[in-house]
mmCIF file of C-alpha atoms in Angstrom:
data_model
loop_
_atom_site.group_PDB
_atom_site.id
_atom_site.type_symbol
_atom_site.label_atom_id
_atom_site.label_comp_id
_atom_site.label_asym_id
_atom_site.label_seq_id
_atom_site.Cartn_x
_atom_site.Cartn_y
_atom_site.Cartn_z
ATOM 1 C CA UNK A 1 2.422 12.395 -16.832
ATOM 2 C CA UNK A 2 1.794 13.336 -13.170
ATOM 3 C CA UNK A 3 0.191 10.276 -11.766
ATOM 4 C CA UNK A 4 -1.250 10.694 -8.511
ATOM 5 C CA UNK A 5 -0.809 13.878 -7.084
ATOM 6 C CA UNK A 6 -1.561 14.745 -3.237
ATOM 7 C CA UNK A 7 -1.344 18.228 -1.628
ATOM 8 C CA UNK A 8 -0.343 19.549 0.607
ATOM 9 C CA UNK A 9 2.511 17.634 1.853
ATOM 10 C CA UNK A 10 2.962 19.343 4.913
ATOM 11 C CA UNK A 11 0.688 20.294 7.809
ATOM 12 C CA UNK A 12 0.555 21.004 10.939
ATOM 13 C CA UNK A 13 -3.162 21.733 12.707
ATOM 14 C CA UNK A 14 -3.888 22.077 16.249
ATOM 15 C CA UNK A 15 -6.563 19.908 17.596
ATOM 16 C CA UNK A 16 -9.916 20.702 16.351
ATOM 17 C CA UNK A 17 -9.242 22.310 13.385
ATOM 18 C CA UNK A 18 -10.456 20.837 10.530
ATOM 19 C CA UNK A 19 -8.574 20.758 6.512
ATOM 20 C CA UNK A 20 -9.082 18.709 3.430
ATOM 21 C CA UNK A 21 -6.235 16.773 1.719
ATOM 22 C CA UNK A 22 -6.345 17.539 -1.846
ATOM 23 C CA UNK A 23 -5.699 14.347 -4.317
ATOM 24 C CA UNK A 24 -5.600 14.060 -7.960
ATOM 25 C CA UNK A 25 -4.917 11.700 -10.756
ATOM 26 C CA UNK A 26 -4.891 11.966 -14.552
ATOM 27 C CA UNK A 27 -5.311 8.625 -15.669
ATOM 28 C CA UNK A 28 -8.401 8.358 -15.531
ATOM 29 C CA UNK A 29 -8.809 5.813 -13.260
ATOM 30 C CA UNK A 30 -12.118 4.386 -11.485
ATOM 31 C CA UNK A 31 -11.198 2.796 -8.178
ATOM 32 C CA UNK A 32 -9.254 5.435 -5.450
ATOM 33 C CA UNK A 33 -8.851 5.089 -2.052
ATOM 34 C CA UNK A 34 -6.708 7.274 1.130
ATOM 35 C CA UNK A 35 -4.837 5.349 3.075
ATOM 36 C CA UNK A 36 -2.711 6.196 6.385
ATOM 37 C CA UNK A 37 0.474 4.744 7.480
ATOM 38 C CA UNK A 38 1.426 4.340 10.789
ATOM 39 C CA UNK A 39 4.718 3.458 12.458
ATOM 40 C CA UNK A 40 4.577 -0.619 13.400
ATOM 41 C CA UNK A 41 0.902 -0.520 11.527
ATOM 42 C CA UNK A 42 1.942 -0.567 7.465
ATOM 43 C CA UNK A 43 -0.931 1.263 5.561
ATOM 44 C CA UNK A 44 -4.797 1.219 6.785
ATOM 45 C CA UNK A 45 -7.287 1.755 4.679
ATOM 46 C CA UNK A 46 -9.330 5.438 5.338
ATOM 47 C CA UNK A 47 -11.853 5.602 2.641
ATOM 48 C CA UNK A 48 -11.869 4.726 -0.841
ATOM 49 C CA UNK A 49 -14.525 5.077 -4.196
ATOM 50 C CA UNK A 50 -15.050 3.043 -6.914
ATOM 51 C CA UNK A 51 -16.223 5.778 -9.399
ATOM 52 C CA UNK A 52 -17.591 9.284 -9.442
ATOM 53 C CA UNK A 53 -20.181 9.530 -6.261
ATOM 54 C CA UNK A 54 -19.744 5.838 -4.979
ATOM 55 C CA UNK A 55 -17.669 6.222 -1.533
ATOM 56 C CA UNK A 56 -17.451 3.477 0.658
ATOM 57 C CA UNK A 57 -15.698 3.410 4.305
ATOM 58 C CA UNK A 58 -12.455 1.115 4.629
ATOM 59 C CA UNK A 59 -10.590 -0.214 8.030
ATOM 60 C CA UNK A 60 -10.572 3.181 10.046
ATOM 61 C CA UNK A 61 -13.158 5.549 8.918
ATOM 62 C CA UNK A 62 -13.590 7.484 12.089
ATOM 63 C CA UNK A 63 -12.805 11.062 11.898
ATOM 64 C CA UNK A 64 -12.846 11.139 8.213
ATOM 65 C CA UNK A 65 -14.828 12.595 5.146
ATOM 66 C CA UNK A 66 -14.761 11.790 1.886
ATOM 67 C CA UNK A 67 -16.502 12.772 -1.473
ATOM 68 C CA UNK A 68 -15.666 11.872 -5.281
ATOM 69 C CA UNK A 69 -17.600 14.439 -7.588
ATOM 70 C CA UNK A 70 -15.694 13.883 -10.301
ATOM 71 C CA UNK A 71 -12.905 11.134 -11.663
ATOM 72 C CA UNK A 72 -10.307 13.053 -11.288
ATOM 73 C CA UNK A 73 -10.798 14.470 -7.472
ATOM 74 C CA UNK A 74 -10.741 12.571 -4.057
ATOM 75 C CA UNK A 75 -10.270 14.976 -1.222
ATOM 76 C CA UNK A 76 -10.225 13.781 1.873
ATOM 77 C CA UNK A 77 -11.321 15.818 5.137
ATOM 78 C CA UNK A 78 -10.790 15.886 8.723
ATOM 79 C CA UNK A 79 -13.977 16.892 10.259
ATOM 80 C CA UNK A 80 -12.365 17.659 13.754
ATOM 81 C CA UNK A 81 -8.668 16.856 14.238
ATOM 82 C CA UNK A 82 -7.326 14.433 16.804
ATOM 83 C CA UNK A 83 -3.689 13.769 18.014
ATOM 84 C CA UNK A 84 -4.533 10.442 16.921
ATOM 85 C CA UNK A 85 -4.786 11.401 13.270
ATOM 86 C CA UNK A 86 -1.325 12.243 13.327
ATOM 87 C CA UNK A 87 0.075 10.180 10.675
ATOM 88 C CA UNK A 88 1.450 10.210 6.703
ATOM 89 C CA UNK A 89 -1.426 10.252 4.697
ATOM 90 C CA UNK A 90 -1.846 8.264 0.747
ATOM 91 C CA UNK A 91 -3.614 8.917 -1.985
ATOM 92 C CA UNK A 92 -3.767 6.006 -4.767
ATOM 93 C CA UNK A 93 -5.667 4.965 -7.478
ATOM 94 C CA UNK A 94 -6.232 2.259 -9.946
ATOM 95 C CA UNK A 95 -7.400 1.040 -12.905
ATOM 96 C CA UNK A 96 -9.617 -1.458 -11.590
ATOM 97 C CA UNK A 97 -12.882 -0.151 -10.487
ATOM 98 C CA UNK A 98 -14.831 -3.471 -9.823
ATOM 99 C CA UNK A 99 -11.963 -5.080 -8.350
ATOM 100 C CA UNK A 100 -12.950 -8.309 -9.090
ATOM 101 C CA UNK A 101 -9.281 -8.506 -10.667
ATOM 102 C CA UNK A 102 -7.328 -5.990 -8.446
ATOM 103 C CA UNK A 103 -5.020 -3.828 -9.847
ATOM 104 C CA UNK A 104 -1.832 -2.644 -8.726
ATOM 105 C CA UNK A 105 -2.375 0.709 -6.995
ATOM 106 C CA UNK A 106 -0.828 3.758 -7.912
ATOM 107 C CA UNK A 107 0.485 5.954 -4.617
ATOM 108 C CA UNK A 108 0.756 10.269 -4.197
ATOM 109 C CA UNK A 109 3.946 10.886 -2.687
ATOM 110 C CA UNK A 110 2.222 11.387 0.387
ATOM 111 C CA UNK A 111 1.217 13.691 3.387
ATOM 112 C CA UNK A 112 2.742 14.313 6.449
ATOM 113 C CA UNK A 113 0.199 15.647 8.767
ATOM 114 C CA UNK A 114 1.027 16.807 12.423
ATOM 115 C CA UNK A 115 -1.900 17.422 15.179
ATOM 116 C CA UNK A 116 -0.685 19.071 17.926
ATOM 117 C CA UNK B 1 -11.145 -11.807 7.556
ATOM 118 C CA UNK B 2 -7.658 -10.962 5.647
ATOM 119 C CA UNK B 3 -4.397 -10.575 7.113
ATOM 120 C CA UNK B 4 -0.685 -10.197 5.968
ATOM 121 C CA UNK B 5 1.831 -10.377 8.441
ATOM 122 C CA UNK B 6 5.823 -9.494 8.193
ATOM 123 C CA UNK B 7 7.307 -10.664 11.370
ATOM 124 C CA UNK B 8 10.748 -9.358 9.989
ATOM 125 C CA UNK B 9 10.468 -5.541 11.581
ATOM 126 C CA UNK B 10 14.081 -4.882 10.405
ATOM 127 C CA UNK B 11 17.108 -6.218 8.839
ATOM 128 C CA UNK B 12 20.198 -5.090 7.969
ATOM 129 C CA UNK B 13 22.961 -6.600 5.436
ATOM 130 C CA UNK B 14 25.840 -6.041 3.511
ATOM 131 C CA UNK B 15 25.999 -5.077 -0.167
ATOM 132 C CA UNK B 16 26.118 -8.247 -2.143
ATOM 133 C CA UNK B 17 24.902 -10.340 0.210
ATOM 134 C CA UNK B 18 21.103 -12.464 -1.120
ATOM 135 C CA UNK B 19 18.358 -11.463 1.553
ATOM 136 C CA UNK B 20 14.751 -12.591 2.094
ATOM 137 C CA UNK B 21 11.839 -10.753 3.156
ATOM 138 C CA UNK B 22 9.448 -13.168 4.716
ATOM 139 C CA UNK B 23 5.407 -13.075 4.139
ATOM 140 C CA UNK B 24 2.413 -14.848 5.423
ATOM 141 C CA UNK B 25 -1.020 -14.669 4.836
ATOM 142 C CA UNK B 26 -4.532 -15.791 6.010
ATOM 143 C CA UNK B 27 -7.544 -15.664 3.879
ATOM 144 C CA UNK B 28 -10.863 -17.397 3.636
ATOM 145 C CA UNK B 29 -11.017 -17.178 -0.250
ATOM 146 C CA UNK B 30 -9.433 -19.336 -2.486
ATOM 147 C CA UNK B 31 -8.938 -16.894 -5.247
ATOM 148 C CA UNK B 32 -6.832 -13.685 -3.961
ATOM 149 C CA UNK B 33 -3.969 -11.381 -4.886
ATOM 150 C CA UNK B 34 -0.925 -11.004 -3.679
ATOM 151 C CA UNK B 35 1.463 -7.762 -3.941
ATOM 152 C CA UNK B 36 4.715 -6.221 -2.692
ATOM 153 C CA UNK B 37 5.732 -2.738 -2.795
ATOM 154 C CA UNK B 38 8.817 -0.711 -2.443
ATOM 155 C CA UNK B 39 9.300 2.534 -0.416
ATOM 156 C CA UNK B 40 12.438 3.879 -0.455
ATOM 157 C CA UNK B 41 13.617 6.850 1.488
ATOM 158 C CA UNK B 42 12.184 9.576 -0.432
ATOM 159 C CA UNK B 43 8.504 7.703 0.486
ATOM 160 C CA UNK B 44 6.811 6.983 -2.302
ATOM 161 C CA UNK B 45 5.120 3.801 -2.758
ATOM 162 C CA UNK B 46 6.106 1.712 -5.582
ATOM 163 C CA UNK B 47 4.565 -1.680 -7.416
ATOM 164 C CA UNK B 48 6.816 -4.620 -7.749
ATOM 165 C CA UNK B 49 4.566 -7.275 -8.070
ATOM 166 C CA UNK B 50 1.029 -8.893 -8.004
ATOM 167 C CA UNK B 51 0.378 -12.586 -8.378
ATOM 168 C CA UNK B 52 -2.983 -14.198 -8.320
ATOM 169 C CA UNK B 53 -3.393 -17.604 -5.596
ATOM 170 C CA UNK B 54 -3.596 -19.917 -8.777
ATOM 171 C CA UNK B 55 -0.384 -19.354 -10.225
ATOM 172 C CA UNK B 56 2.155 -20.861 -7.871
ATOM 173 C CA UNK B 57 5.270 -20.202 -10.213
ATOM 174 C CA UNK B 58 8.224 -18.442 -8.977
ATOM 175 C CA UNK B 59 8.460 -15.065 -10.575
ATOM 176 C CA UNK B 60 12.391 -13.545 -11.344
ATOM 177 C CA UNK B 61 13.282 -10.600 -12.467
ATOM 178 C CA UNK B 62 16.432 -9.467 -12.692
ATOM 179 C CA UNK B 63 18.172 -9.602 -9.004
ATOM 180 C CA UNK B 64 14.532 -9.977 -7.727
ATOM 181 C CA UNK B 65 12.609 -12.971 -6.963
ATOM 182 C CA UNK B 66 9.295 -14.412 -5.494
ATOM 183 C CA UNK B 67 8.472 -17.548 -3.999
ATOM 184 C CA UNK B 68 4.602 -18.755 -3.626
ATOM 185 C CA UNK B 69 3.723 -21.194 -1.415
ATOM 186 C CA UNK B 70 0.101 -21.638 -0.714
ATOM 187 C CA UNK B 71 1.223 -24.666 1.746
ATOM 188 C CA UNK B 72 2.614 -22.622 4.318
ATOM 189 C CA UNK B 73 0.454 -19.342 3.296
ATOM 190 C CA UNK B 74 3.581 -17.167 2.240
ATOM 191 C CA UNK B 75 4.616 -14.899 -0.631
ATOM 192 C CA UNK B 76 8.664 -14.653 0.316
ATOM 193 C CA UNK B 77 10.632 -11.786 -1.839
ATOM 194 C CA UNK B 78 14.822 -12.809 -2.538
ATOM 195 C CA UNK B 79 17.040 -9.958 -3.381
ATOM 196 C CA UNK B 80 19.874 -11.459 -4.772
ATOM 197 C CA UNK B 81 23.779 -9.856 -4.559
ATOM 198 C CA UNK B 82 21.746 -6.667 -2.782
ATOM 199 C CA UNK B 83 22.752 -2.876 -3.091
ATOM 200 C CA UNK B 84 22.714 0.188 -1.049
ATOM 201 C CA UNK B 85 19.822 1.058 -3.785
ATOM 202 C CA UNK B 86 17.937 -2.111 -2.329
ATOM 203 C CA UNK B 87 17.493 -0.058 1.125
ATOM 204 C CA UNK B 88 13.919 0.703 1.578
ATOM 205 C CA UNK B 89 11.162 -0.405 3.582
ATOM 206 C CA UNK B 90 9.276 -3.437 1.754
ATOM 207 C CA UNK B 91 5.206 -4.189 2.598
ATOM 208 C CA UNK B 92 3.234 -7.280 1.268
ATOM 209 C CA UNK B 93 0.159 -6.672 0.509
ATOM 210 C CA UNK B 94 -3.230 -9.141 0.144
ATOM 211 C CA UNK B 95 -6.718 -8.329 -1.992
ATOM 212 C CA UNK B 96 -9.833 -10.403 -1.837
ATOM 213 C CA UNK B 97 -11.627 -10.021 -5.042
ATOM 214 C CA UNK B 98 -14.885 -7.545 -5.452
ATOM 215 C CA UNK B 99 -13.042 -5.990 -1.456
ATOM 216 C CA UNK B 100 -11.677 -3.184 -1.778
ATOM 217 C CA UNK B 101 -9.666 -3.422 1.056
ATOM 218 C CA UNK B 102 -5.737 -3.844 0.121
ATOM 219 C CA UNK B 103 -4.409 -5.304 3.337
ATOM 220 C CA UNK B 104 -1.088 -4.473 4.115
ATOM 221 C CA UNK B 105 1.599 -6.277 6.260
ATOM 222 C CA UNK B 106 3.509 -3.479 8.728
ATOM 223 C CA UNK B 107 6.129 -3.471 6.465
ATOM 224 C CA UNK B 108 10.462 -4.781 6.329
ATOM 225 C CA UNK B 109 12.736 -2.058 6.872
ATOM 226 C CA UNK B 110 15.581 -2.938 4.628
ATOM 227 C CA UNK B 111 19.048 -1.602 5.310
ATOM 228 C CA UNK B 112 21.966 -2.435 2.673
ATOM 229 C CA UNK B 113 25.187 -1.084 3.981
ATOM 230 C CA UNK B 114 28.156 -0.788 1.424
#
């Protein structure tokens, strides 16, 4: 069972370049979200989507594109890349989709992305 | 609005030694969730726990243990007799329910030495 798969999970772009962050999961869950973790800063929410084409913005949306066409798919894009976006990128999903009970997420292994 | 905070950055023990990673909360909501994951070196992030803000019972298992206080607004995590296998960076995390914002604490770094 693969889980929560992220790709790639390596880049390096130069500012102003734009690239998509593939995710995946296979269990069929509702609610997934991308989150970013910073040194000092723990994880911050990006975007995340409570079903196929619901998206919502989270804490730090800026910079960022998102799209769920199907349950299985959450890419997420960087329109125009910043050294500020410099960070290690997750992917996670859960079986919760209302959230009115939150559900333990389940994380990618991550994805270290470098703007230069 | 939600907010977890670790004020422990780093710590650093020796194997066997019991070790607590301190967390505090605020939220306006009196029902909530409470989590901790695990991230060891290779950086994956892993569940330990959730526990909900009406069930104040400490939670054990195995060398691990949680203590919920909704008095003082923390969700402490005990390693007891810890091991080099222990070392990993620990975050507490809050969720409000129907937000779908898991809020994160910046995380413990935890180092076991042998």
């Amino acid at each position: 069972n693969a889980g929560v798969t992220q790709t790639p999970k390596f880049q390096v772009l130069k500012t102003g370049q734009s690239m998509t962050l593939q995710c995946a999961q296979d269990m069929n869950h509702e609610y997934m979200s991308w989150y970013r973790q910073d040194p000092g800063m723990g994880l911050r929410l990006i975007h995340y989507s409570v079903g196929a084409g619901i998206t919502d913005q989270g804490e730090v949306p800026n910079g960022y594109n998102v799209s769920r066409s199907t349950t299985e798919d959450f890419p997420l894009r960087l329109l125009s890349a910043a050294p500020s976006q410099t960070s290690v990128y997750f992917c996670a999903s859960s079986y919760t989709a209302t959230r009115i009970v939150p559900g333990e997420l389940f994380f990618g292994e991550g994805s270290r992305l470098t703007v230069l | 609005a939600q907010k977890v905070t670790q004020a422990q950055t780093e710590i650093s023990v020796v194997e066997k030694e019991d070790v607590t990673l301190d967390c505090v909360y605020e939220t306006r909501d009196t029902t909530y969730y409470l989590f901790w994951y695990k991230q060891p070196p290779s950086g994956e992030l892993v569940f330990l726990i959730r526990r909900n803000s009406f069930d104040e019972q400490n939670e054990i298992s195995g060398r691990y243990s949680w203590n919920f206080q909704k008095s003082t607004s923390s969700f402490n995590f005990t390693i007891t007799a810890s091991q080099v296998v222990d070392s990993a960076v620990y975050f507490c995390a809050l969720s409000e329910p129907n937000n779908n914002d898991m809020r994160f604490g910046a995380g413990t770094r935890l180092t076991v030495k042998p």
